[in-house]
Short mmCIF file of C-alpha atoms in Angstrom, two decimals:
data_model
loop_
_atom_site.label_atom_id
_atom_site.label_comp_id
_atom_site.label_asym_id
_atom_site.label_seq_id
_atom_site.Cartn_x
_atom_site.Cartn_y
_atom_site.Cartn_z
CA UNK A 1 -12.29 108.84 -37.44
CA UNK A 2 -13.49 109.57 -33.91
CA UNK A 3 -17.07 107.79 -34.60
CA UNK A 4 -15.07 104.98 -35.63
CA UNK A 5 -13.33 104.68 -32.54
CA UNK A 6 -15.54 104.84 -29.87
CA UNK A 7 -17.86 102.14 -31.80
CA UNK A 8 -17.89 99.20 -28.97
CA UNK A 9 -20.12 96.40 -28.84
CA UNK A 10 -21.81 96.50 -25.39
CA UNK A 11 -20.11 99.10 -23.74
CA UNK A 12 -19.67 102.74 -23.68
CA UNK A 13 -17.64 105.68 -21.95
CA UNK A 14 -19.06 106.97 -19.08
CA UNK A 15 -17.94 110.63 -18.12
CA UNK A 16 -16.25 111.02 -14.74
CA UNK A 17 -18.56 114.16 -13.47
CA UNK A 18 -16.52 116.54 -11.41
CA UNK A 19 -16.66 114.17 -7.95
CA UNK A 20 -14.89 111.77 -9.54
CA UNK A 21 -18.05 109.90 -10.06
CA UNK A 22 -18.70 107.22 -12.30
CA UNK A 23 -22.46 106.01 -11.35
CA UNK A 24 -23.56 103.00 -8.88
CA UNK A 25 -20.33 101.17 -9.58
CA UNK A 26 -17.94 100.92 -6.87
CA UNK A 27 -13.95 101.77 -7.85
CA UNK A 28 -11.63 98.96 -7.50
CA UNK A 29 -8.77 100.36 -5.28
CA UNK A 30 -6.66 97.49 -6.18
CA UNK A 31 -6.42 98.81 -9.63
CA UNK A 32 -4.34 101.91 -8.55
CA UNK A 33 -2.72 99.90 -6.02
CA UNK A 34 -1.36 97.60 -8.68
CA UNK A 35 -0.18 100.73 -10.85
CA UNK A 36 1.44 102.46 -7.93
CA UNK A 37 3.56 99.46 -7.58
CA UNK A 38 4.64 98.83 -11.04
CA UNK A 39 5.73 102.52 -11.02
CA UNK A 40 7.39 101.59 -7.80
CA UNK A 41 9.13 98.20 -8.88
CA UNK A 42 9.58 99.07 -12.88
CA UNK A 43 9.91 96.58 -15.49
CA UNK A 44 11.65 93.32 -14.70
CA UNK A 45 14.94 92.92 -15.82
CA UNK A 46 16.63 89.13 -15.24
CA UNK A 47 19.65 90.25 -17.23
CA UNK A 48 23.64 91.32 -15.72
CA UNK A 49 22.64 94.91 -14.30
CA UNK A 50 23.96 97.53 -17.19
CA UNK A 51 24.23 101.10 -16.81
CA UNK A 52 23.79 102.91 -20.33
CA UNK A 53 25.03 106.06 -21.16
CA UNK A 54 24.33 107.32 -17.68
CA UNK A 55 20.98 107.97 -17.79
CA UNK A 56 19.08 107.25 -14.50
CA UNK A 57 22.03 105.59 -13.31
CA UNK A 58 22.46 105.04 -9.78
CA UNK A 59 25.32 103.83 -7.47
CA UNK A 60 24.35 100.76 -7.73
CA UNK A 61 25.50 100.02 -11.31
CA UNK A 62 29.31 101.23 -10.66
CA UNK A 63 31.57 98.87 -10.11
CA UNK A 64 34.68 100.63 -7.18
CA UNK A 65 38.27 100.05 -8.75
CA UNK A 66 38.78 98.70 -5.73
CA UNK A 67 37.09 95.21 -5.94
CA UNK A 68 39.18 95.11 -9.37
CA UNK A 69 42.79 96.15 -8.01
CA UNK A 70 43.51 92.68 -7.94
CA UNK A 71 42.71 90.95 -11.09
CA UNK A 72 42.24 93.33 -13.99
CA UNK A 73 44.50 96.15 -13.08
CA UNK A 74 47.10 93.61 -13.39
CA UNK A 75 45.76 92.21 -16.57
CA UNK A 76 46.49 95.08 -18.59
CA UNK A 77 47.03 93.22 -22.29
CA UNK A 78 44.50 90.96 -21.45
CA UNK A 79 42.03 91.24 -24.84
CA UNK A 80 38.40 90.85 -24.47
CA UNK A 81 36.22 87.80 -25.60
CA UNK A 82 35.95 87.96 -29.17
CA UNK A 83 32.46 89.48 -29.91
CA UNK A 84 31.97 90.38 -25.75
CA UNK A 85 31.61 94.49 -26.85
CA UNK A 86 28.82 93.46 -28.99
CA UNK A 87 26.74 91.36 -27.22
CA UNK A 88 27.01 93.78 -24.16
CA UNK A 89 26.00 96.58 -26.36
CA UNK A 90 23.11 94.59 -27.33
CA UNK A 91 21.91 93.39 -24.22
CA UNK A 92 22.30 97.28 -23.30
CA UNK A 93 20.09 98.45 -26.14
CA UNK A 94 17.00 95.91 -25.30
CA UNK A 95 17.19 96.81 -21.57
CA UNK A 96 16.36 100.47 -22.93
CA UNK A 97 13.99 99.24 -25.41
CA UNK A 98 12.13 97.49 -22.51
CA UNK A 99 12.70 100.64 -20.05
CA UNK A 100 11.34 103.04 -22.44
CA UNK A 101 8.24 100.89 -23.44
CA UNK A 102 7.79 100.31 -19.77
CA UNK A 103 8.23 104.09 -19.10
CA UNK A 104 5.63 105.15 -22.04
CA UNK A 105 2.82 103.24 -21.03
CA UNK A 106 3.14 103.85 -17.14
CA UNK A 107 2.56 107.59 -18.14
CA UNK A 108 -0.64 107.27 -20.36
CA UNK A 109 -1.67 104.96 -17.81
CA UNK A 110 -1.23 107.17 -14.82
CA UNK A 111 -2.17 110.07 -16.82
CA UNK A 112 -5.48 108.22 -17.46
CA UNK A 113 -5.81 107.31 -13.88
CA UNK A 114 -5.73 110.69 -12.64
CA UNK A 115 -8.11 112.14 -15.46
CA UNK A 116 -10.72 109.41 -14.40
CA UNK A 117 -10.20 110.32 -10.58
CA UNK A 118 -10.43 114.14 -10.93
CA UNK A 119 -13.04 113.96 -13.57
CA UNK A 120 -11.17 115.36 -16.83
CA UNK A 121 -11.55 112.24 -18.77
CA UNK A 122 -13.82 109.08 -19.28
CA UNK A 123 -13.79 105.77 -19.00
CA UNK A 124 -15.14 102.69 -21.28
CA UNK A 125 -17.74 100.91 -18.65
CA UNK A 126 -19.69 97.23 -19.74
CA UNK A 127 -22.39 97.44 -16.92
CA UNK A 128 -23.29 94.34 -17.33
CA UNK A 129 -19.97 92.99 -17.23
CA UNK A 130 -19.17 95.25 -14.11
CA UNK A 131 -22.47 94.29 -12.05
CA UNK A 132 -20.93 91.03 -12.51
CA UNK A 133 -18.14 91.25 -10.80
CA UNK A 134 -18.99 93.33 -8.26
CA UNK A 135 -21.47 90.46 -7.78
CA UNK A 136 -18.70 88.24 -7.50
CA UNK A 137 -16.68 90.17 -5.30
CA UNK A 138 -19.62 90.34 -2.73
CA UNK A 139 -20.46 86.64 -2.85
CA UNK A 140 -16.36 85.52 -2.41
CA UNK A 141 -16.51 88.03 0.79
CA UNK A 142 -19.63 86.12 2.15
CA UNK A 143 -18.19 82.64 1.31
CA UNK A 144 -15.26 83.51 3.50
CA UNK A 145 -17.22 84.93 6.20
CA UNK A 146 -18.70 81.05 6.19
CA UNK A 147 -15.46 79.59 5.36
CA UNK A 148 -14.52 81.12 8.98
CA UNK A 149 -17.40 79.86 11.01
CA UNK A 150 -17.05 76.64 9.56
CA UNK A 151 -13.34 76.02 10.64
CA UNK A 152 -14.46 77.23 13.79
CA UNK A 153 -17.29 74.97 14.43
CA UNK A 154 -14.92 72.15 13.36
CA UNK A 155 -12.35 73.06 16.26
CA UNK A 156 -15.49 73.43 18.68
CA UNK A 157 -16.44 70.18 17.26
CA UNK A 158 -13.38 68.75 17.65
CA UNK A 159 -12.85 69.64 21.21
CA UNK A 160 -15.92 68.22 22.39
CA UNK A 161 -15.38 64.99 20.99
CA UNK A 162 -12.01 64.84 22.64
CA UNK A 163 -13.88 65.45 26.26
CA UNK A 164 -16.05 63.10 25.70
CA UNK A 165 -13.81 60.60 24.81
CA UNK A 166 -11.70 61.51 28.36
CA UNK A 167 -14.88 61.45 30.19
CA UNK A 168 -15.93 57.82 28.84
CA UNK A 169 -12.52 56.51 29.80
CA UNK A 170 -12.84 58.34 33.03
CA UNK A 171 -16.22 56.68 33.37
CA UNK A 172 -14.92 53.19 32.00
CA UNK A 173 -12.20 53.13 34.78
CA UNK A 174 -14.61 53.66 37.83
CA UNK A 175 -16.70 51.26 36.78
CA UNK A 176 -14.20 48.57 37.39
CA UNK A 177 -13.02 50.28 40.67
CA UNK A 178 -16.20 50.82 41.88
CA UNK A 179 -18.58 47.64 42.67
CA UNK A 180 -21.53 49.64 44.35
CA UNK A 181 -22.05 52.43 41.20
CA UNK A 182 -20.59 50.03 38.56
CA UNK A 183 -23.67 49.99 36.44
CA UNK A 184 -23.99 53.60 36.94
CA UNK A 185 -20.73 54.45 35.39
CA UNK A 186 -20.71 51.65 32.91
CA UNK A 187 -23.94 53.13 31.19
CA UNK A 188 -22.39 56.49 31.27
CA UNK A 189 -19.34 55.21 29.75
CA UNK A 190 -20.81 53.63 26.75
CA UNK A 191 -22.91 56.50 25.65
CA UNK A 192 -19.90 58.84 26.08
CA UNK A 193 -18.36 56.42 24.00
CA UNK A 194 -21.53 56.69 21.43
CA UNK A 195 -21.77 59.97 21.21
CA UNK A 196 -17.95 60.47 20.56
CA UNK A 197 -18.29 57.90 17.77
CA UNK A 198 -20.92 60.18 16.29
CA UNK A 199 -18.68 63.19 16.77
CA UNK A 200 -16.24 61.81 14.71
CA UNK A 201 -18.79 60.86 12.11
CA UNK A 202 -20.15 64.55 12.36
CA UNK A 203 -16.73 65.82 12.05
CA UNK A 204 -15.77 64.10 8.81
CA UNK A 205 -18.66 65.65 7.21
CA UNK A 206 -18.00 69.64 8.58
CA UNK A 207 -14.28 68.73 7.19
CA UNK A 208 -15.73 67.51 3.69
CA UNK A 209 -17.93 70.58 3.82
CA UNK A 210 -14.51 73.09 4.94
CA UNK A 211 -12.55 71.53 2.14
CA UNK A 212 -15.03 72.12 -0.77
CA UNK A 213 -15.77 75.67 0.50
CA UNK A 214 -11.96 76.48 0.73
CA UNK A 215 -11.41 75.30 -3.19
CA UNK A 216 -14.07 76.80 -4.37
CA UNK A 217 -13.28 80.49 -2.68
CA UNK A 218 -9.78 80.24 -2.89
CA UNK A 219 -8.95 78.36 -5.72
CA UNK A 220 -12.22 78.69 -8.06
CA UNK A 221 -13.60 82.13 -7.12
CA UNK A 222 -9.97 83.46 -6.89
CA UNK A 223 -8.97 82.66 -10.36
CA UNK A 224 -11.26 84.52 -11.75
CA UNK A 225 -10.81 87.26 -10.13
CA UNK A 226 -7.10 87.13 -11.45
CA UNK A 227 -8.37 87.28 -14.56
CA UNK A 228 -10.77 90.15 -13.76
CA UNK A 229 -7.44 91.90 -12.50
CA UNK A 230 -6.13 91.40 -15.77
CA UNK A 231 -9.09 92.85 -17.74
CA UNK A 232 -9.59 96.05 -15.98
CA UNK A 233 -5.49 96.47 -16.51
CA UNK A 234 -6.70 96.30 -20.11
CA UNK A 235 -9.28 98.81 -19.86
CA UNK A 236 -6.91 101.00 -18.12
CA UNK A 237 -4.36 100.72 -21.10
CA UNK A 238 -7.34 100.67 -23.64
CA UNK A 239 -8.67 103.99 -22.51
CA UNK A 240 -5.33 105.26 -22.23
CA UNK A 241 -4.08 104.70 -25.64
CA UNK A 242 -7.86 105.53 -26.98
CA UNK A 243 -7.15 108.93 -25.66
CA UNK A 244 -4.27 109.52 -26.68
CA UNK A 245 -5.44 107.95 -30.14
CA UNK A 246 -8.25 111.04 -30.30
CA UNK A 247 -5.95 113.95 -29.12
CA UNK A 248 -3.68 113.34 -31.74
CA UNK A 249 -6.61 113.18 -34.15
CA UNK A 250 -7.43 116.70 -33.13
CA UNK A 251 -3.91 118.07 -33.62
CA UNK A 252 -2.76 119.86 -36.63
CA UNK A 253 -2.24 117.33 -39.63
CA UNK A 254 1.31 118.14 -40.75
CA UNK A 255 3.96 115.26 -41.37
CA UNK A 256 5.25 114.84 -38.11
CA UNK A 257 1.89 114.26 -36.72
CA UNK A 258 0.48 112.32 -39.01
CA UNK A 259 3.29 109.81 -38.52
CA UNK A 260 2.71 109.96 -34.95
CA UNK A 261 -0.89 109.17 -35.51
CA UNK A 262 -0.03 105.63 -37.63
CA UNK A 263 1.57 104.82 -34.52
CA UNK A 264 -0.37 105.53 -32.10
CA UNK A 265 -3.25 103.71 -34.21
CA UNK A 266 -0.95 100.47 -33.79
CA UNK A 267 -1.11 100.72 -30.54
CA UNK A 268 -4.87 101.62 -30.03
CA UNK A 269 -5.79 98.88 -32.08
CA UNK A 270 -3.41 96.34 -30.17
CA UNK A 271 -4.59 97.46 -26.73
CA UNK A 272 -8.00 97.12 -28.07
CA UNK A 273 -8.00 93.39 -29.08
CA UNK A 274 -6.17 93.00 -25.60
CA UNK A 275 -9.45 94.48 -23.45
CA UNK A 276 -11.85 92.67 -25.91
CA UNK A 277 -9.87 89.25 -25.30
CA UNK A 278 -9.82 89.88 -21.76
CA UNK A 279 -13.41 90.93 -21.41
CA UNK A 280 -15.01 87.65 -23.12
CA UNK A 281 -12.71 85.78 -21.09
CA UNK A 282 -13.87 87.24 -17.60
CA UNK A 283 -17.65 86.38 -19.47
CA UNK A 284 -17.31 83.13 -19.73
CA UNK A 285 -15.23 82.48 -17.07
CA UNK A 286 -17.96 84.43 -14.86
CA UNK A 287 -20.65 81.55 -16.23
CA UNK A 288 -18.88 78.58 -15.38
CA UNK A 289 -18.02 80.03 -11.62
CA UNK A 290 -21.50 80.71 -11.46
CA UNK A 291 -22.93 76.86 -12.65
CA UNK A 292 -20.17 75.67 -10.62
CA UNK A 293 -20.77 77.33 -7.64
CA UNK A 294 -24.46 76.26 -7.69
CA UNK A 295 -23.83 72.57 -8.57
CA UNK A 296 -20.87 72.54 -5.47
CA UNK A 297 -22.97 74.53 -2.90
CA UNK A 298 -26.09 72.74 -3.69
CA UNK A 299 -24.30 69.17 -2.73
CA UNK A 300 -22.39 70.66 0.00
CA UNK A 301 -25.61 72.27 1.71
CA UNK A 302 -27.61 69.52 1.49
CA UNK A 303 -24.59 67.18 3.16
CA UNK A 304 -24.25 70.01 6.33
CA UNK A 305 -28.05 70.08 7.13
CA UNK A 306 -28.46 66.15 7.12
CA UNK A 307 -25.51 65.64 8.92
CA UNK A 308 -26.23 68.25 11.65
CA UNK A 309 -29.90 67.11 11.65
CA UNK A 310 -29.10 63.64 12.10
CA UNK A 311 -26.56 64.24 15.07
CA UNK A 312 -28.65 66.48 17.13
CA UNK A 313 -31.21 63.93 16.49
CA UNK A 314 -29.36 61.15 17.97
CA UNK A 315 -29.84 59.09 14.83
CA UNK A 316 -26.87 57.26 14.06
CA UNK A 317 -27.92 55.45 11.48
CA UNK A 318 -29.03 58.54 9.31
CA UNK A 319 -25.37 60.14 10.34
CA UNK A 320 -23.67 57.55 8.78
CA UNK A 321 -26.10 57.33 5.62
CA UNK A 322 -25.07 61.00 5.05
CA UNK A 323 -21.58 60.07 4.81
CA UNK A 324 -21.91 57.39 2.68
CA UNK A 325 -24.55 59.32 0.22
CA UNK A 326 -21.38 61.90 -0.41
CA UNK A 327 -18.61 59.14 -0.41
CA UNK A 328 -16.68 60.33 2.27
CA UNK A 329 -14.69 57.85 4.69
CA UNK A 330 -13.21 57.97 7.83
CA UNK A 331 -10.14 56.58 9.10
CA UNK A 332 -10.13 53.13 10.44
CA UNK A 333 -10.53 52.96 14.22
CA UNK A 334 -7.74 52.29 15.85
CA UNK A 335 -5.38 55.06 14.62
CA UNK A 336 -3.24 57.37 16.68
CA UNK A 337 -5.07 60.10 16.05
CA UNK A 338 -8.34 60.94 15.92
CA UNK A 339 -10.66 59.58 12.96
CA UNK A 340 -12.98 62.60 11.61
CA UNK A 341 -10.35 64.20 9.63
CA UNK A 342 -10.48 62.75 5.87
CA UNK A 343 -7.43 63.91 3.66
CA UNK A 344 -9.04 66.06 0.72
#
């Protein structure tokens, strides 16, 4: 039975040596993070709070005859709601069903934790798979590092265009109020006002470039790594049933365990469909980030560099073409505010 179990296409258990130790792969903290707080928080329960037979009851879930001196202590032939015992008693019974279920696999689960840490147990690995994602991991950090510097260039960006248009006005004014250096200050004040005209042109291309960065590490890169979160909960669970599964394969075969063994061969083999439906799905989901990513950042570098290389340049023209070559528009001059934001 035990060759039968550990049978997995592309993957295999990797002994935790005595460090704690499982190869060049890096541990995902977050894991245990996201354990220790369902052990902290428990299983959700919507439902009227319930107190059943006591049992890791709390304070909380008794009611003081106090708050009821005044309506039911007074109320003493009142009869209850026809079929109200009942359908407390049942609510009751699937709060425990969910509490005990809850309770059960936070055990195995922490008990597997702890045998991976302390290196008593093992753990199913898909390098491949794993490389992946660490991969992934890696390039979302870097994306946000440029993400950052971006945003900031835009401010920077944004700041200078706003002197410059104050200092063309500035420059606009004394040339009327000034007869003897009015052609001075009139040339002055028209290429202050060209340059901040190709600041705002420069500045609705950064934006364009902020905005698709921002989906695509927040929105794109971070979905699948919700997923990922999902899948090594899975292996967690998988591995924890799988052992569990093999211990009780080892035990004595008498009636008691063999029933025990049906069982926990249900839930092996559910857990199991669970990890290999997650896995595939962080696979493919993996591939598409990754064409994605290339088609997006290939567009998006190619718009930064011309439109930095054109405005440095001084060529206005080849500014604007840039704009135009990704579709992106500005607001209409005139408006309050300034024109090189473009809603996304």
């Amino acid at each position: 039975m035990s060759d039968g179990l550990l049978s997995k296409a592309a993957t295999m258990e990797i002994p935790i040596s005595s460090n704690g130790d499982a190869g060049s792969l890096p541990e995902d903290d977050g894991l245990e993070q996201d354990l220790q707080q369902v052990m902290v928080s428990g299983p959700n329960l919507n439902e009227t709070s319930i107190v059943s037979g006591g049992y890791g009851g709390t304070a909380e879930g008794i009611i003081p005859t106090s708050a009821i001196k005044g309506s039911a202590l007074h109320q003493p032939h009142a009869s209850p709601a026809p079929g109200g015992d009942e359908l407390v008693r049942g609510i009751a019974v699937e709060k425990f069903d969910i509490v005990k279920k809850w309770g059960i696999n936070t055990y195995k689960c922490t008990k597997q934790l702890l045998s991976e840490r302390f290196g008593r147990g093992s753990r199913t690995v898909d390098l491949e798979l794993e490389t992946q994602i660490e991969l992934l991991r890696e390039t979302k950090r870097k994306y946000e590092g440029i993400l950052q510097l971006a945003r900031a260039l835009t401010a920077h960006l944004y700041s200078l265009v706003q002197t410059q248009h104050a200092l063309g006005d500035a420059f606009a004014d004394l040339s009327q109020k000034s007869p003897e250096l009015q052609e001075e200050f009139g040339y002055n004040a028209e290429t202050q006002k060209l340059l901040c005209k190709n600041g705002e042109t420069l500045l609705g291309a950064v934006n364009f470039f902020v905005s698709s960065i921002n989906t695509l590490v927040n929105k794109t890169m971070e979905d699948t790594l919700m997923t990922v979160k999902q899948y090594e909960t899975a292996r967690l669970e998988y591995d924890a049933y799988r052992t569990d599964l093999e211990e009780l394969s080892l035990a004595p075969r008498d009636a008691s365990t063999l029933c025990r063994l049906d069982t926990a061969q249900s839930h092996f083999q559910s857990h199991k469909d669970k990890y290999e439906k997650l896995r595939a799905d962080v696979g493919i989901k993996l591939k598409f980030l990754e064409e994605n990513k290339v088609k997006v950042m290939h567009k998006q570098l190619l718009l930064f560099h011309n439109a930095i290389s054109a405005y440095f340049a001084g060529n206005q023209q080849q500014l604007e073409q840039s704009l135009k070559q990704f579709n992106i528009k500005l607001r209409p001059p005139g408006a309050e505010k300034p024109s090189w934001l473009e809603e996304q």
